[in-house]
Amino acid sequence: MERSLFEKYGGFAVISRIVMDLYDRLLEDDDVGPFFENVDLPRIVDHQTQFVSALMGGPASFTDEQIRRLHERLDINDAHFDQLKVLLAETLGDHGVAPEDIDTVAQAFEQRRGLVVG
């Protein structure tokens, strides 16, 4: 039986560290950082850990409606989404995720573009 990327890379504990690193990068980014000002960051990081886990085949899941609802009041455009994708890929790579697995996660993220971009 083939392991999911979630299992391959160590589950929630490892993905949580990756997501915390990702948020450090997001907060430093001039384009996407402002989206995270005045938010409950621990709550967002927890949700994002579940979301990235789901992208990697983990047990957490979000419906399309949940993803759309969480982003509908934000003015996220394609450039913001592209920058998020770049930072996610860089962060995964820096944590030892193989390039082909980064591509898999990036494709899963890309499939949700229409739910995130306003």
PDB file of N, CA, C and O in Angstrom, residues 41-106:
ATOM      1  N   LEU A  41      -3.502  34.632  14.559  1.00  0.00           N
ATOM      2  CA  LEU A  41      -2.493  33.850  13.845  1.00  0.00           C
ATOM      3  C   LEU A  41      -2.419  32.390  14.289  1.00  0.00           C
ATOM      4  O   LEU A  41      -2.358  31.496  13.437  1.00  0.00           O
ATOM      5  N   PRO A  42      -2.435  32.085  15.601  1.00  0.00           N
ATOM      6  CA  PRO A  42      -2.408  30.660  15.983  1.00  0.00           C
ATOM      7  C   PRO A  42      -3.572  29.861  15.375  1.00  0.00           C
ATOM      8  O   PRO A  42      -3.400  28.716  14.951  1.00  0.00           O
ATOM      9  N   ARG A  43      -4.735  30.490  15.311  1.00  0.00           N
ATOM     10  CA  ARG A  43      -5.903  29.809  14.726  1.00  0.00           C
ATOM     11  C   ARG A  43      -5.694  29.589  13.228  1.00  0.00           C
ATOM     12  O   ARG A  43      -5.986  28.511  12.698  1.00  0.00           O
ATOM     13  N   ILE A  44      -5.171  30.612  12.538  1.00  0.00           N
ATOM     14  CA  ILE A  44      -4.925  30.504  11.095  1.00  0.00           C
ATOM     15  C   ILE A  44      -3.865  29.433  10.826  1.00  0.00           C
ATOM     16  O   ILE A  44      -4.000  28.635   9.901  1.00  0.00           O
ATOM     17  N   VAL A  45      -2.807  29.422  11.628  1.00  0.00           N
ATOM     18  CA  VAL A  45      -1.744  28.428  11.443  1.00  0.00           C
ATOM     19  C   VAL A  45      -2.305  27.017  11.650  1.00  0.00           C
ATOM     20  O   VAL A  45      -1.988  26.088  10.898  1.00  0.00           O
ATOM     21  N   ASP A  46      -3.173  26.864  12.636  1.00  0.00           N
ATOM     22  CA  ASP A  46      -3.798  25.558  12.869  1.00  0.00           C
ATOM     23  C   ASP A  46      -4.627  25.132  11.657  1.00  0.00           C
ATOM     24  O   ASP A  46      -4.517  23.995  11.185  1.00  0.00           O
ATOM     25  N   HIS A  47      -5.432  26.046  11.143  1.00  0.00           N
ATOM     26  CA  HIS A  47      -6.246  25.723   9.964  1.00  0.00           C
ATOM     27  C   HIS A  47      -5.358  25.423   8.756  1.00  0.00           C
ATOM     28  O   HIS A  47      -5.631  24.493   7.996  1.00  0.00           O
ATOM     29  N   GLN A  48      -4.294  26.219   8.605  1.00  0.00           N
ATOM     30  CA  GLN A  48      -3.407  26.019   7.459  1.00  0.00           C
ATOM     31  C   GLN A  48      -2.654  24.688   7.577  1.00  0.00           C
ATOM     32  O   GLN A  48      -2.397  24.039   6.565  1.00  0.00           O
ATOM     33  N   THR A  49      -2.320  24.296   8.799  1.00  0.00           N
ATOM     34  CA  THR A  49      -1.683  22.992   8.994  1.00  0.00           C
ATOM     35  C   THR A  49      -2.621  21.883   8.527  1.00  0.00           C
ATOM     36  O   THR A  49      -2.211  20.949   7.828  1.00  0.00           O
ATOM     37  N   GLN A  50      -3.878  22.013   8.871  1.00  0.00           N
ATOM     38  CA  GLN A  50      -4.854  21.021   8.412  1.00  0.00           C
ATOM     39  C   GLN A  50      -5.010  21.059   6.898  1.00  0.00           C
ATOM     40  O   GLN A  50      -5.123  20.014   6.239  1.00  0.00           O
ATOM     41  N   PHE A  51      -4.994  22.283   6.332  1.00  0.00           N
ATOM     42  CA  PHE A  51      -5.159  22.421   4.888  1.00  0.00           C
ATOM     43  C   PHE A  51      -3.972  21.815   4.139  1.00  0.00           C
ATOM     44  O   PHE A  51      -4.156  21.041   3.195  1.00  0.00           O
ATOM     45  N   VAL A  52      -2.753  22.144   4.552  1.00  0.00           N
ATOM     46  CA  VAL A  52      -1.565  21.588   3.893  1.00  0.00           C
ATOM     47  C   VAL A  52      -1.530  20.068   4.093  1.00  0.00           C
ATOM     48  O   VAL A  52      -1.180  19.321   3.173  1.00  0.00           O
ATOM     49  N   SER A  53      -1.927  19.612   5.270  1.00  0.00           N
ATOM     50  CA  SER A  53      -2.011  18.167   5.503  1.00  0.00           C
ATOM     51  C   SER A  53      -2.970  17.515   4.519  1.00  0.00           C
ATOM     52  O   SER A  53      -2.680  16.452   3.956  1.00  0.00           O
ATOM     53  N   ALA A  54      -4.103  18.161   4.301  1.00  0.00           N
ATOM     54  CA  ALA A  54      -5.076  17.627   3.339  1.00  0.00           C
ATOM     55  C   ALA A  54      -4.487  17.606   1.931  1.00  0.00           C
ATOM     56  O   ALA A  54      -4.684  16.635   1.184  1.00  0.00           O
ATOM     57  N   LEU A  55      -3.746  18.668   1.557  1.00  0.00           N
ATOM     58  CA  LEU A  55      -3.113  18.691   0.233  1.00  0.00           C
ATOM     59  C   LEU A  55      -2.119  17.546   0.071  1.00  0.00           C
ATOM     60  O   LEU A  55      -1.868  17.091  -1.038  1.00  0.00           O
ATOM     61  N   MET A  56      -1.571  17.075   1.197  1.00  0.00           N
ATOM     62  CA  MET A  56      -0.579  15.998   1.167  1.00  0.00           C
ATOM     63  C   MET A  56      -1.219  14.631   1.436  1.00  0.00           C
ATOM     64  O   MET A  56      -0.523  13.658   1.698  1.00  0.00           O
ATOM     65  N   GLY A  57      -2.535  14.567   1.358  1.00  0.00           N
ATOM     66  CA  GLY A  57      -3.216  13.284   1.517  1.00  0.00           C
ATOM     67  C   GLY A  57      -3.504  12.901   2.947  1.00  0.00           C
ATOM     68  O   GLY A  57      -3.819  11.744   3.233  1.00  0.00           O
ATOM     69  N   GLY A  58      -3.418  13.858   3.851  1.00  0.00           N
ATOM     70  CA  GLY A  58      -3.681  13.604   5.267  1.00  0.00           C
ATOM     71  C   GLY A  58      -5.160  13.511   5.568  1.00  0.00           C
ATOM     72  O   GLY A  58      -6.000  13.695   4.682  1.00  0.00           O
ATOM     73  N   PRO A  59      -5.482  13.243   6.826  1.00  0.00           N
ATOM     74  CA  PRO A  59      -6.870  12.995   7.201  1.00  0.00           C
ATOM     75  C   PRO A  59      -7.760  14.241   7.258  1.00  0.00           C
ATOM     76  O   PRO A  59      -8.978  14.127   7.167  1.00  0.00           O
ATOM     77  N   ALA A  60      -7.151  15.404   7.421  1.00  0.00           N
ATOM     78  CA  ALA A  60      -7.971  16.615   7.497  1.00  0.00           C
ATOM     79  C   ALA A  60      -8.554  16.904   6.123  1.00  0.00           C
ATOM     80  O   ALA A  60      -7.968  16.578   5.095  1.00  0.00           O
ATOM     81  N   SER A  61      -9.706  17.521   6.118  1.00  0.00           N
ATOM     82  CA  SER A  61     -10.287  17.877   4.824  1.00  0.00           C
ATOM     83  C   SER A  61     -11.091  19.154   4.954  1.00  0.00           C
ATOM     84  O   SER A  61     -11.600  19.480   6.019  1.00  0.00           O
ATOM     85  N   PHE A  62     -11.160  19.849   3.871  1.00  0.00           N
ATOM     86  CA  PHE A  62     -11.968  21.059   3.776  1.00  0.00           C
ATOM     87  C   PHE A  62     -12.841  20.922   2.544  1.00  0.00           C
ATOM     88  O   PHE A  62     -12.369  20.488   1.498  1.00  0.00           O
ATOM     89  N   THR A  63     -14.084  21.306   2.678  1.00  0.00           N
ATOM     90  CA  THR A  63     -14.945  21.302   1.499  1.00  0.00           C
ATOM     91  C   THR A  63     -14.649  22.546   0.668  1.00  0.00           C
ATOM     92  O   THR A  63     -14.098  23.533   1.177  1.00  0.00           O
ATOM     93  N   ASP A  64     -15.009  22.486  -0.585  1.00  0.00           N
ATOM     94  CA  ASP A  64     -14.841  23.657  -1.437  1.00  0.00           C
ATOM     95  C   ASP A  64     -15.578  24.858  -0.855  1.00  0.00           C
ATOM     96  O   ASP A  64     -15.080  25.979  -0.888  1.00  0.00           O
ATOM     97  N   GLU A  65     -16.758  24.626  -0.307  1.00  0.00           N
ATOM     98  CA  GLU A  65     -17.550  25.717   0.266  1.00  0.00           C
ATOM     99  C   GLU A  65     -16.828  26.345   1.461  1.00  0.00           C
ATOM    100  O   GLU A  65     -16.821  27.566   1.620  1.00  0.00           O
ATOM    101  N   GLN A  66     -16.198  25.542   2.298  1.00  0.00           N
ATOM    102  CA  GLN A  66     -15.447  26.081   3.436  1.00  0.00           C
ATOM    103  C   GLN A  66     -14.281  26.947   2.945  1.00  0.00           C
ATOM    104  O   GLN A  66     -14.048  28.030   3.481  1.00  0.00           O
ATOM    105  N   ILE A  67     -13.565  26.464   1.957  1.00  0.00           N
ATOM    106  CA  ILE A  67     -12.425  27.224   1.435  1.00  0.00           C
ATOM    107  C   ILE A  67     -12.912  28.543   0.833  1.00  0.00           C
ATOM    108  O   ILE A  67     -12.346  29.607   1.095  1.00  0.00           O
ATOM    109  N   ARG A  68     -13.973  28.483   0.052  1.00  0.00           N
ATOM    110  CA  ARG A  68     -14.514  29.700  -0.566  1.00  0.00           C
ATOM    111  C   ARG A  68     -14.962  30.699   0.513  1.00  0.00           C
ATOM    112  O   ARG A  68     -14.663  31.878   0.442  1.00  0.00           O
ATOM    113  N   ARG A  69     -15.674  30.205   1.516  1.00  0.00           N
ATOM    114  CA  ARG A  69     -16.199  31.074   2.583  1.00  0.00           C
ATOM    115  C   ARG A  69     -15.064  31.739   3.378  1.00  0.00           C
ATOM    116  O   ARG A  69     -15.141  32.917   3.723  1.00  0.00           O
ATOM    117  N   LEU A  70     -13.992  30.984   3.639  1.00  0.00           N
ATOM    118  CA  LEU A  70     -12.872  31.526   4.415  1.00  0.00           C
ATOM    119  C   LEU A  70     -12.126  32.635   3.671  1.00  0.00           C
ATOM    120  O   LEU A  70     -11.480  33.473   4.292  1.00  0.00           O
ATOM    121  N   HIS A  71     -12.229  32.663   2.352  1.00  0.00           N
ATOM    122  CA  HIS A  71     -11.461  33.629   1.566  1.00  0.00           C
ATOM    123  C   HIS A  71     -12.304  34.684   0.874  1.00  0.00           C
ATOM    124  O   HIS A  71     -11.759  35.614   0.292  1.00  0.00           O
ATOM    125  N   GLU A  72     -13.632  34.570   0.915  1.00  0.00           N
ATOM    126  CA  GLU A  72     -14.485  35.430   0.115  1.00  0.00           C
ATOM    127  C   GLU A  72     -14.404  36.912   0.490  1.00  0.00           C
ATOM    128  O   GLU A  72     -14.612  37.768  -0.354  1.00  0.00           O
ATOM    129  N   ARG A  73     -14.100  37.217   1.726  1.00  0.00           N
ATOM    130  CA  ARG A  73     -14.050  38.631   2.124  1.00  0.00           C
ATOM    131  C   ARG A  73     -12.657  39.238   1.925  1.00  0.00           C
ATOM    132  O   ARG A  73     -12.449  40.423   2.178  1.00  0.00           O
ATOM    133  N   LEU A  74     -11.725  38.432   1.482  1.00  0.00           N
ATOM    134  CA  LEU A  74     -10.362  38.910   1.244  1.00  0.00           C
ATOM    135  C   LEU A  74     -10.210  39.270  -0.231  1.00  0.00           C
ATOM    136  O   LEU A  74     -10.843  38.676  -1.090  1.00  0.00           O
ATOM    137  N   ASP A  75      -9.384  40.247  -0.503  1.00  0.00           N
ATOM    138  CA  ASP A  75      -9.177  40.693  -1.878  1.00  0.00           C
ATOM    139  C   ASP A  75      -7.934  40.016  -2.452  1.00  0.00           C
ATOM    140  O   ASP A  75      -6.960  40.665  -2.809  1.00  0.00           O
ATOM    141  N   ILE A  76      -7.994  38.697  -2.549  1.00  0.00           N
ATOM    142  CA  ILE A  76      -6.855  37.907  -3.027  1.00  0.00           C
ATOM    143  C   ILE A  76      -6.947  37.811  -4.546  1.00  0.00           C
ATOM    144  O   ILE A  76      -7.954  37.368  -5.090  1.00  0.00           O
ATOM    145  N   ASN A  77      -5.868  38.244  -5.212  1.00  0.00           N
ATOM    146  CA  ASN A  77      -5.843  38.153  -6.672  1.00  0.00           C
ATOM    147  C   ASN A  77      -4.861  37.057  -7.114  1.00  0.00           C
ATOM    148  O   ASN A  77      -4.222  36.399  -6.284  1.00  0.00           O
ATOM    149  N   ASP A  78      -4.746  36.886  -8.417  1.00  0.00           N
ATOM    150  CA  ASP A  78      -3.883  35.824  -8.942  1.00  0.00           C
ATOM    151  C   ASP A  78      -2.420  36.019  -8.546  1.00  0.00           C
ATOM    152  O   ASP A  78      -1.713  35.043  -8.288  1.00  0.00           O
ATOM    153  N   ALA A  79      -1.951  37.263  -8.508  1.00  0.00           N
ATOM    154  CA  ALA A  79      -0.555  37.517  -8.117  1.00  0.00           C
ATOM    155  C   ALA A  79      -0.310  37.094  -6.666  1.00  0.00           C
ATOM    156  O   ALA A  79       0.733  36.508  -6.354  1.00  0.00           O
ATOM    157  N   HIS A  80      -1.273  37.371  -5.782  1.00  0.00           N
ATOM    158  CA  HIS A  80      -1.155  36.935  -4.385  1.00  0.00           C
ATOM    159  C   HIS A  80      -1.102  35.402  -4.319  1.00  0.00           C
ATOM    160  O   HIS A  80      -0.282  34.829  -3.601  1.00  0.00           O
ATOM    161  N   PHE A  81      -1.999  34.758  -5.057  1.00  0.00           N
ATOM    162  CA  PHE A  81      -2.049  33.291  -5.051  1.00  0.00           C
ATOM    163  C   PHE A  81      -0.737  32.720  -5.574  1.00  0.00           C
ATOM    164  O   PHE A  81      -0.190  31.770  -5.006  1.00  0.00           O
ATOM    165  N   ASP A  82      -0.220  33.310  -6.657  1.00  0.00           N
ATOM    166  CA  ASP A  82       1.051  32.841  -7.224  1.00  0.00           C
ATOM    167  C   ASP A  82       2.186  32.984  -6.216  1.00  0.00           C
ATOM    168  O   ASP A  82       3.040  32.106  -6.099  1.00  0.00           O
ATOM    169  N   GLN A  83       2.206  34.102  -5.483  1.00  0.00           N
ATOM    170  CA  GLN A  83       3.254  34.308  -4.486  1.00  0.00           C
ATOM    171  C   GLN A  83       3.137  33.306  -3.342  1.00  0.00           C
ATOM    172  O   GLN A  83       4.131  32.774  -2.861  1.00  0.00           O
ATOM    173  N   LEU A  84       1.907  33.033  -2.931  1.00  0.00           N
ATOM    174  CA  LEU A  84       1.688  31.999  -1.910  1.00  0.00           C
ATOM    175  C   LEU A  84       2.222  30.654  -2.388  1.00  0.00           C
ATOM    176  O   LEU A  84       2.863  29.918  -1.631  1.00  0.00           O
ATOM    177  N   LYS A  85       1.964  30.344  -3.631  1.00  0.00           N
ATOM    178  CA  LYS A  85       2.416  29.073  -4.195  1.00  0.00           C
ATOM    179  C   LYS A  85       3.945  28.992  -4.217  1.00  0.00           C
ATOM    180  O   LYS A  85       4.519  27.952  -3.881  1.00  0.00           O
ATOM    181  N   VAL A  86       4.600  30.089  -4.574  1.00  0.00           N
ATOM    182  CA  VAL A  86       6.061  30.128  -4.590  1.00  0.00           C
ATOM    183  C   VAL A  86       6.610  29.927  -3.176  1.00  0.00           C
ATOM    184  O   VAL A  86       7.514  29.120  -2.953  1.00  0.00           O
ATOM    185  N   LEU A  87       6.055  30.660  -2.221  1.00  0.00           N
ATOM    186  CA  LEU A  87       6.536  30.548  -0.837  1.00  0.00           C
ATOM    187  C   LEU A  87       6.273  29.159  -0.259  1.00  0.00           C
ATOM    188  O   LEU A  87       7.108  28.616   0.480  1.00  0.00           O
ATOM    189  N   LEU A  88       5.131  28.577  -0.594  1.00  0.00           N
ATOM    190  CA  LEU A  88       4.833  27.214  -0.136  1.00  0.00           C
ATOM    191  C   LEU A  88       5.860  26.232  -0.706  1.00  0.00           C
ATOM    192  O   LEU A  88       6.413  25.407   0.035  1.00  0.00           O
ATOM    193  N   ALA A  89       6.146  26.342  -1.997  1.00  0.00           N
ATOM    194  CA  ALA A  89       7.114  25.433  -2.629  1.00  0.00           C
ATOM    195  C   ALA A  89       8.510  25.611  -2.032  1.00  0.00           C
ATOM    196  O   ALA A  89       9.193  24.624  -1.733  1.00  0.00           O
ATOM    197  N   GLU A  90       8.931  26.851  -1.828  1.00  0.00           N
ATOM    198  CA  GLU A  90      10.250  27.109  -1.232  1.00  0.00           C
ATOM    199  C   GLU A  90      10.334  26.523   0.176  1.00  0.00           C
ATOM    200  O   GLU A  90      11.342  25.914   0.549  1.00  0.00           O
ATOM    201  N   THR A  91       9.276  26.719   0.938  1.00  0.00           N
ATOM    202  CA  THR A  91       9.265  26.230   2.320  1.00  0.00           C
ATOM    203  C   THR A  91       9.302  24.706   2.357  1.00  0.00           C
ATOM    204  O   THR A  91      10.067  24.114   3.129  1.00  0.00           O
ATOM    205  N   LEU A  92       8.495  24.083   1.522  1.00  0.00           N
ATOM    206  CA  LEU A  92       8.505  22.614   1.472  1.00  0.00           C
ATOM    207  C   LEU A  92       9.900  22.116   1.097  1.00  0.00           C
ATOM    208  O   LEU A  92      10.415  21.174   1.702  1.00  0.00           O
ATOM    209  N   GLY A  93      10.516  22.745   0.106  1.00  0.00           N
ATOM    210  CA  GLY A  93      11.861  22.343  -0.311  1.00  0.00           C
ATOM    211  C   GLY A  93      12.879  22.501   0.796  1.00  0.00           C
ATOM    212  O   GLY A  93      13.748  21.646   0.992  1.00  0.00           O
ATOM    213  N   ASP A  94      12.781  23.591   1.531  1.00  0.00           N
ATOM    214  CA  ASP A  94      13.723  23.828   2.628  1.00  0.00           C
ATOM    215  C   ASP A  94      13.544  22.842   3.780  1.00  0.00           C
ATOM    216  O   ASP A  94      14.425  22.714   4.629  1.00  0.00           O
ATOM    217  N   HIS A  95      12.400  22.156   3.801  1.00  0.00           N
ATOM    218  CA  HIS A  95      12.150  21.155   4.840  1.00  0.00           C
ATOM    219  C   HIS A  95      12.345  19.732   4.314  1.00  0.00           C
ATOM    220  O   HIS A  95      11.893  18.765   4.933  1.00  0.00           O
ATOM    221  N   GLY A  96      13.008  19.612   3.164  1.00  0.00           N
ATOM    222  CA  GLY A  96      13.380  18.297   2.660  1.00  0.00           C
ATOM    223  C   GLY A  96      12.340  17.573   1.838  1.00  0.00           C
ATOM    224  O   GLY A  96      12.503  16.378   1.551  1.00  0.00           O
ATOM    225  N   VAL A  97      11.289  18.274   1.450  1.00  0.00           N
ATOM    226  CA  VAL A  97      10.289  17.635   0.595  1.00  0.00           C
ATOM    227  C   VAL A  97      10.870  17.537  -0.819  1.00  0.00           C
ATOM    228  O   VAL A  97      11.412  18.515  -1.343  1.00  0.00           O
ATOM    229  N   ALA A  98      10.776  16.367  -1.420  1.00  0.00           N
ATOM    230  CA  ALA A  98      11.346  16.113  -2.747  1.00  0.00           C
ATOM    231  C   ALA A  98      10.633  16.952  -3.817  1.00  0.00           C
ATOM    232  O   ALA A  98       9.431  17.202  -3.700  1.00  0.00           O
ATOM    233  N   PRO A  99      11.379  17.373  -4.846  1.00  0.00           N
ATOM    234  CA  PRO A  99      10.776  18.212  -5.894  1.00  0.00           C
ATOM    235  C   PRO A  99       9.501  17.628  -6.502  1.00  0.00           C
ATOM    236  O   PRO A  99       8.535  18.357  -6.736  1.00  0.00           O
ATOM    237  N   GLU A 100       9.488  16.331  -6.764  1.00  0.00           N
ATOM    238  CA  GLU A 100       8.280  15.740  -7.364  1.00  0.00           C
ATOM    239  C   GLU A 100       7.095  15.781  -6.398  1.00  0.00           C
ATOM    240  O   GLU A 100       5.944  15.904  -6.815  1.00  0.00           O
ATOM    241  N   ASP A 101       7.376  15.722  -5.104  1.00  0.00           N
ATOM    242  CA  ASP A 101       6.298  15.814  -4.111  1.00  0.00           C
ATOM    243  C   ASP A 101       5.830  17.268  -3.963  1.00  0.00           C
ATOM    244  O   ASP A 101       4.642  17.524  -3.741  1.00  0.00           O
ATOM    245  N   ILE A 102       6.753  18.211  -4.099  1.00  0.00           N
ATOM    246  CA  ILE A 102       6.370  19.630  -4.087  1.00  0.00           C
ATOM    247  C   ILE A 102       5.436  19.896  -5.261  1.00  0.00           C
ATOM    248  O   ILE A 102       4.418  20.587  -5.114  1.00  0.00           O
ATOM    249  N   ASP A 103       5.753  19.332  -6.419  1.00  0.00           N
ATOM    250  CA  ASP A 103       4.876  19.504  -7.584  1.00  0.00           C
ATOM    251  C   ASP A 103       3.476  18.963  -7.312  1.00  0.00           C
ATOM    252  O   ASP A 103       2.483  19.578  -7.702  1.00  0.00           O
ATOM    253  N   THR A 104       3.403  17.830  -6.633  1.00  0.00           N
ATOM    254  CA  THR A 104       2.095  17.236  -6.313  1.00  0.00           C
ATOM    255  C   THR A 104       1.289  18.169  -5.405  1.00  0.00           C
ATOM    256  O   THR A 104       0.109  18.403  -5.634  1.00  0.00           O
ATOM    257  N   VAL A 105       1.955  18.705  -4.388  1.00  0.00           N
ATOM    258  CA  VAL A 105       1.267  19.624  -3.465  1.00  0.00           C
ATOM    259  C   VAL A 105       0.875  20.905  -4.205  1.00  0.00           C
ATOM    260  O   VAL A 105      -0.250  21.405  -4.041  1.00  0.00           O
ATOM    261  N   ALA A 106       1.779  21.416  -5.044  1.00  0.00           N
ATOM    262  CA  ALA A 106       1.485  22.645  -5.787  1.00  0.00           C
ATOM    263  C   ALA A 106       0.299  22.450  -6.728  1.00  0.00           C
ATOM    264  O   ALA A 106      -0.538  23.348  -6.876  1.00  0.00           O
TER     265      ALA A 106
END
